[in-house]
Short mmCIF file of C-alpha atoms in Angstrom, two decimals:
data_model
loop_
_atom_site.label_atom_id
_atom_site.label_comp_id
_atom_site.label_asym_id
_atom_site.label_seq_id
_atom_site.Cartn_x
_atom_site.Cartn_y
_atom_site.Cartn_z
CA ASP J 1 84.88 109.00 85.73
CA GLY J 2 85.44 108.72 89.48
CA GLY J 3 88.81 108.89 91.14
CA ILE J 4 91.57 110.99 92.57
CA THR J 5 93.51 113.52 90.57
CA GLN J 6 96.79 115.16 91.47
CA SER J 7 98.46 118.07 89.78
CA PRO J 8 100.93 118.85 88.53
CA LYS J 9 102.55 115.53 87.61
CA TYR J 10 106.02 117.09 87.77
CA LEU J 11 107.01 120.14 89.80
CA PHE J 12 110.31 121.92 90.11
CA ARG J 13 111.07 124.22 93.01
CA LYS J 14 113.91 126.53 93.79
CA GLU J 15 115.31 126.45 97.29
CA GLY J 16 113.47 128.82 99.60
CA GLN J 17 110.18 128.65 97.71
CA ASN J 18 106.87 127.29 98.95
CA VAL J 19 104.93 125.10 96.52
CA THR J 20 101.42 123.68 96.67
CA LEU J 21 100.42 120.25 95.38
CA SER J 22 96.81 119.76 94.41
CA CYS J 23 94.66 116.72 95.27
CA GLU J 24 90.99 116.37 94.29
CA GLN J 25 88.63 113.41 94.66
CA ASN J 26 85.08 112.80 93.46
CA LEU J 27 84.55 109.54 95.33
CA ASN J 28 82.60 111.25 98.14
CA HIS J 29 85.18 110.01 100.63
CA ASP J 30 85.47 111.64 104.04
CA ALA J 31 89.11 110.75 104.68
CA MET J 32 92.10 112.02 102.71
CA TYR J 33 95.83 111.49 103.15
CA TRP J 34 99.20 112.73 101.95
CA TYR J 35 102.20 110.41 101.73
CA ARG J 36 105.78 110.84 100.73
CA GLN J 37 107.62 108.06 98.87
CA ASP J 38 111.41 107.89 98.70
CA PRO J 39 113.51 105.18 97.01
CA GLY J 40 114.00 102.14 99.22
CA GLN J 41 111.50 103.32 101.83
CA GLY J 42 107.88 102.56 102.52
CA LEU J 43 105.27 105.26 102.15
CA ARG J 44 105.36 107.70 105.04
CA LEU J 45 102.33 109.63 106.22
CA ILE J 46 102.58 113.43 106.18
CA TYR J 47 99.04 114.52 107.10
CA TYR J 48 95.57 113.07 107.07
CA SER J 49 92.08 114.49 107.37
CA GLN J 50 89.01 112.68 108.63
CA ILE J 51 86.55 115.43 107.78
CA VAL J 52 86.28 118.94 106.39
CA ASN J 53 88.11 121.58 108.44
CA ASP J 54 89.98 118.96 110.43
CA PHE J 55 93.39 117.39 109.85
CA GLN J 56 96.06 115.58 111.85
CA LYS J 57 99.82 115.35 111.61
CA GLY J 58 101.35 112.12 110.45
CA ASP J 59 104.84 110.79 111.02
CA ILE J 60 106.72 113.43 109.02
CA ALA J 61 104.64 116.63 109.11
CA GLU J 62 107.51 119.07 109.73
CA GLY J 63 107.93 121.47 106.83
CA TYR J 64 104.51 120.72 105.37
CA SER J 65 101.05 122.27 105.76
CA VAL J 66 97.58 121.30 104.57
CA SER J 67 94.02 122.61 104.46
CA ARG J 68 90.65 120.89 104.07
CA GLU J 69 88.10 123.57 103.21
CA LYS J 70 86.11 121.29 100.92
CA LYS J 71 85.39 117.58 101.09
CA GLU J 72 86.79 117.07 97.60
CA SER J 73 90.07 118.90 98.04
CA PHE J 74 93.14 118.42 100.24
CA PRO J 75 96.08 120.54 99.02
CA LEU J 76 99.57 120.08 100.43
CA THR J 77 102.04 122.96 100.74
CA VAL J 78 105.72 122.12 100.90
CA THR J 79 107.35 125.00 102.70
CA SER J 80 110.93 126.23 102.65
CA ALA J 81 111.31 124.68 106.10
CA GLN J 82 111.26 121.19 104.57
CA LYS J 83 114.96 120.41 104.27
CA ASN J 84 114.80 117.59 101.77
CA PRO J 85 111.59 117.94 99.75
CA THR J 86 112.64 116.10 96.60
CA ALA J 87 110.36 113.04 96.53
CA PHE J 88 107.27 111.45 95.00
CA TYR J 89 104.10 112.65 96.73
CA LEU J 90 100.96 110.56 96.80
CA CYS J 91 97.48 111.61 97.82
CA ALA J 92 94.89 109.02 98.85
CA SER J 93 91.31 108.89 100.06
CA SER J 94 89.06 106.37 101.81
CA ILE J 95 85.46 106.25 102.99
CA ASP J 96 86.65 106.74 106.56
CA VAL J 97 89.86 106.35 108.55
CA ARG J 98 88.94 102.86 109.76
CA SER J 99 91.78 100.42 109.18
CA THR J 100 89.46 98.20 107.14
CA ASP J 101 88.74 100.92 104.57
CA THR J 102 90.61 100.64 101.29
CA GLN J 103 92.67 103.67 100.35
CA TYR J 104 92.53 104.82 96.75
CA PHE J 105 95.63 106.60 95.51
CA GLY J 106 96.12 109.38 93.02
CA PRO J 107 98.76 109.24 90.26
CA GLY J 108 101.32 111.21 92.28
CA THR J 109 103.37 114.39 91.91
CA ARG J 110 107.14 114.23 91.55
CA LEU J 111 108.73 117.26 93.22
CA THR J 112 112.33 118.18 92.46
CA VAL J 113 114.25 120.94 94.20
CA LEU J 114 116.73 122.67 91.94
CA LYS Y 1 107.67 99.08 116.84
CA ASN Y 2 105.42 97.94 114.01
CA GLN Y 3 107.39 96.73 111.01
CA VAL Y 4 106.72 95.20 107.61
CA GLU Y 5 109.55 93.51 105.76
CA GLN Y 6 109.35 92.32 102.17
CA SER Y 7 111.55 90.00 100.19
CA PRO Y 8 113.11 89.86 97.76
CA GLN Y 9 113.83 93.54 97.12
CA SER Y 10 113.78 92.89 93.39
CA LEU Y 11 113.06 89.99 91.09
CA ILE Y 12 113.40 89.30 87.37
CA ILE Y 13 111.37 86.48 85.80
CA LEU Y 14 110.56 85.28 82.31
CA GLU Y 15 107.13 85.93 80.88
CA GLY Y 16 104.80 83.01 81.58
CA LYS Y 17 106.59 81.90 84.75
CA ASN Y 18 105.17 81.98 88.26
CA CYS Y 19 106.66 83.83 91.22
CA THR Y 20 106.05 84.36 94.93
CA LEU Y 21 106.70 87.49 96.95
CA GLN Y 22 107.05 87.43 100.73
CA CYS Y 23 105.93 89.73 103.51
CA ASN Y 24 106.74 89.38 107.23
CA TYR Y 25 105.22 91.70 109.77
CA THR Y 26 105.33 92.53 113.45
CA VAL Y 27 102.17 94.64 113.62
CA SER Y 28 99.99 94.22 116.67
CA PRO Y 29 97.06 94.00 117.31
CA PHE Y 30 96.54 92.81 113.74
CA SER Y 31 93.55 94.06 111.75
CA ASN Y 32 94.20 93.33 108.08
CA LEU Y 33 96.87 92.91 105.41
CA ARG Y 34 96.73 94.29 101.90
CA TRP Y 35 98.81 93.87 98.79
CA TYR Y 36 99.11 96.82 96.43
CA LYS Y 37 100.54 96.99 92.91
CA GLN Y 38 102.38 100.17 91.96
CA ASP Y 39 103.41 100.82 88.39
CA THR Y 40 106.44 103.07 87.94
CA GLY Y 41 105.50 106.71 88.45
CA ARG Y 42 101.92 105.89 89.41
CA GLY Y 43 99.92 105.51 92.59
CA PRO Y 44 99.43 102.07 94.23
CA VAL Y 45 96.33 100.05 93.41
CA SER Y 46 94.83 97.57 95.88
CA LEU Y 47 95.00 93.90 94.83
CA THR Y 48 93.76 91.99 97.90
CA ILE Y 49 92.82 92.46 101.53
CA MET Y 50 92.81 89.74 104.18
CA THR Y 51 91.63 89.83 107.75
CA PHE Y 52 92.70 87.57 110.61
CA SER Y 53 90.24 84.81 109.73
CA GLU Y 54 91.16 84.62 106.04
CA ASN Y 55 94.17 82.63 104.88
CA THR Y 56 93.85 83.03 101.13
CA LYS Y 57 92.40 85.55 98.69
CA SER Y 58 92.57 85.60 94.91
CA ASN Y 59 92.27 88.35 92.33
CA GLY Y 60 92.69 86.88 88.87
CA ARG Y 61 96.25 85.60 88.52
CA TYR Y 62 97.18 87.04 91.93
CA THR Y 63 96.74 84.86 95.03
CA ALA Y 64 97.61 86.14 98.49
CA THR Y 65 98.03 83.91 101.53
CA LEU Y 66 98.16 84.83 105.19
CA ASP Y 67 99.51 82.90 108.17
CA ALA Y 68 98.51 84.99 111.18
CA ASP Y 69 100.32 82.65 113.57
CA THR Y 70 103.73 83.16 111.97
CA LYS Y 71 102.85 86.70 110.80
CA GLN Y 72 103.73 85.96 107.22
CA SER Y 73 102.01 86.62 103.92
CA SER Y 74 102.85 85.78 100.35
CA LEU Y 75 101.66 86.99 96.98
CA HIS Y 76 101.77 84.41 94.21
CA ILE Y 77 101.59 85.51 90.59
CA THR Y 78 100.64 82.84 88.08
CA ALA Y 79 101.60 82.84 84.40
CA SER Y 80 103.27 86.25 84.59
CA GLN Y 81 102.72 88.88 81.91
CA LEU Y 82 104.82 91.86 80.90
CA SER Y 83 102.16 94.10 82.47
CA ASP Y 84 102.92 92.54 85.87
CA SER Y 85 106.18 94.50 85.93
CA ALA Y 86 105.70 96.80 88.91
CA SER Y 87 106.43 97.19 92.61
CA TYR Y 88 104.29 95.15 94.99
CA ILE Y 89 103.72 96.67 98.41
CA CYS Y 90 102.54 94.84 101.52
CA VAL Y 91 100.54 97.02 103.93
CA VAL Y 92 99.52 95.92 107.41
CA SER Y 93 96.96 97.69 109.58
CA ALA Y 94 96.58 97.42 113.32
CA ARG Y 95 93.23 97.71 115.03
CA GLY Y 96 92.41 101.14 116.39
CA GLY Y 97 92.31 103.58 113.52
CA TYR Y 98 94.35 104.97 110.69
CA GLN Y 99 97.51 105.95 112.46
CA LYS Y 100 98.41 102.31 112.78
CA VAL Y 101 99.03 101.50 109.10
CA THR Y 102 102.53 100.29 108.21
CA PHE Y 103 103.85 100.07 104.64
CA GLY Y 104 106.53 97.68 103.43
CA THR Y 105 109.27 98.93 101.12
CA GLY Y 106 108.02 96.80 98.24
CA THR Y 107 109.34 94.16 95.86
CA LYS Y 108 110.20 95.39 92.39
CA LEU Y 109 109.23 92.77 89.83
CA GLN Y 110 110.42 92.82 86.24
CA VAL Y 111 108.91 90.39 83.74
CA ILE Y 112 111.01 89.97 80.60
CA PRO Y 113 110.05 88.39 77.27
#
């Protein structure tokens, strides 16, 4: 069963804590992305990676960090520096970063700061 | 600044009826336009993609149109079903790589019996 998985589905964080969201894909895609979705706003790009061991900041990278040690995995860490982390986080992948490539999205992780 | 605007923000229709969602964009240079369906609490799923030379694309009961001259697109849903209840997101890409993808805020559609 091919696709993108994200875990956990729900995550609660206390203020001042770092948390890591998992994203795994078995589609053999080179490119992976992290987005943040807030009510009434379009998806906003946090980070993307074109290839293993390489990643680029998106529009709202402050307070977040990523790694890409394996092609299949692109975890996102939400650090304590992120002032308003409560949101729905979506991971996606595509064959490449070309604008014509379809992005396939995971089911999302809802992060709530207590 | 590249922008994608969708209307209406939300829509309620009776099961079996048709509806049309609108998308206006100011993305340049234009590469392609996609419509995604996002169920509540889930990730978006691609419905259609259209490039500059295409003015219509169908996927079952979903038909997307594109007018590249006026920079407008519409998504028409025929004979709506309860399972069509979702948010529909218009996404426009500019030529030149990933960083030039712009997402609309979506239209939330509710189909009621």
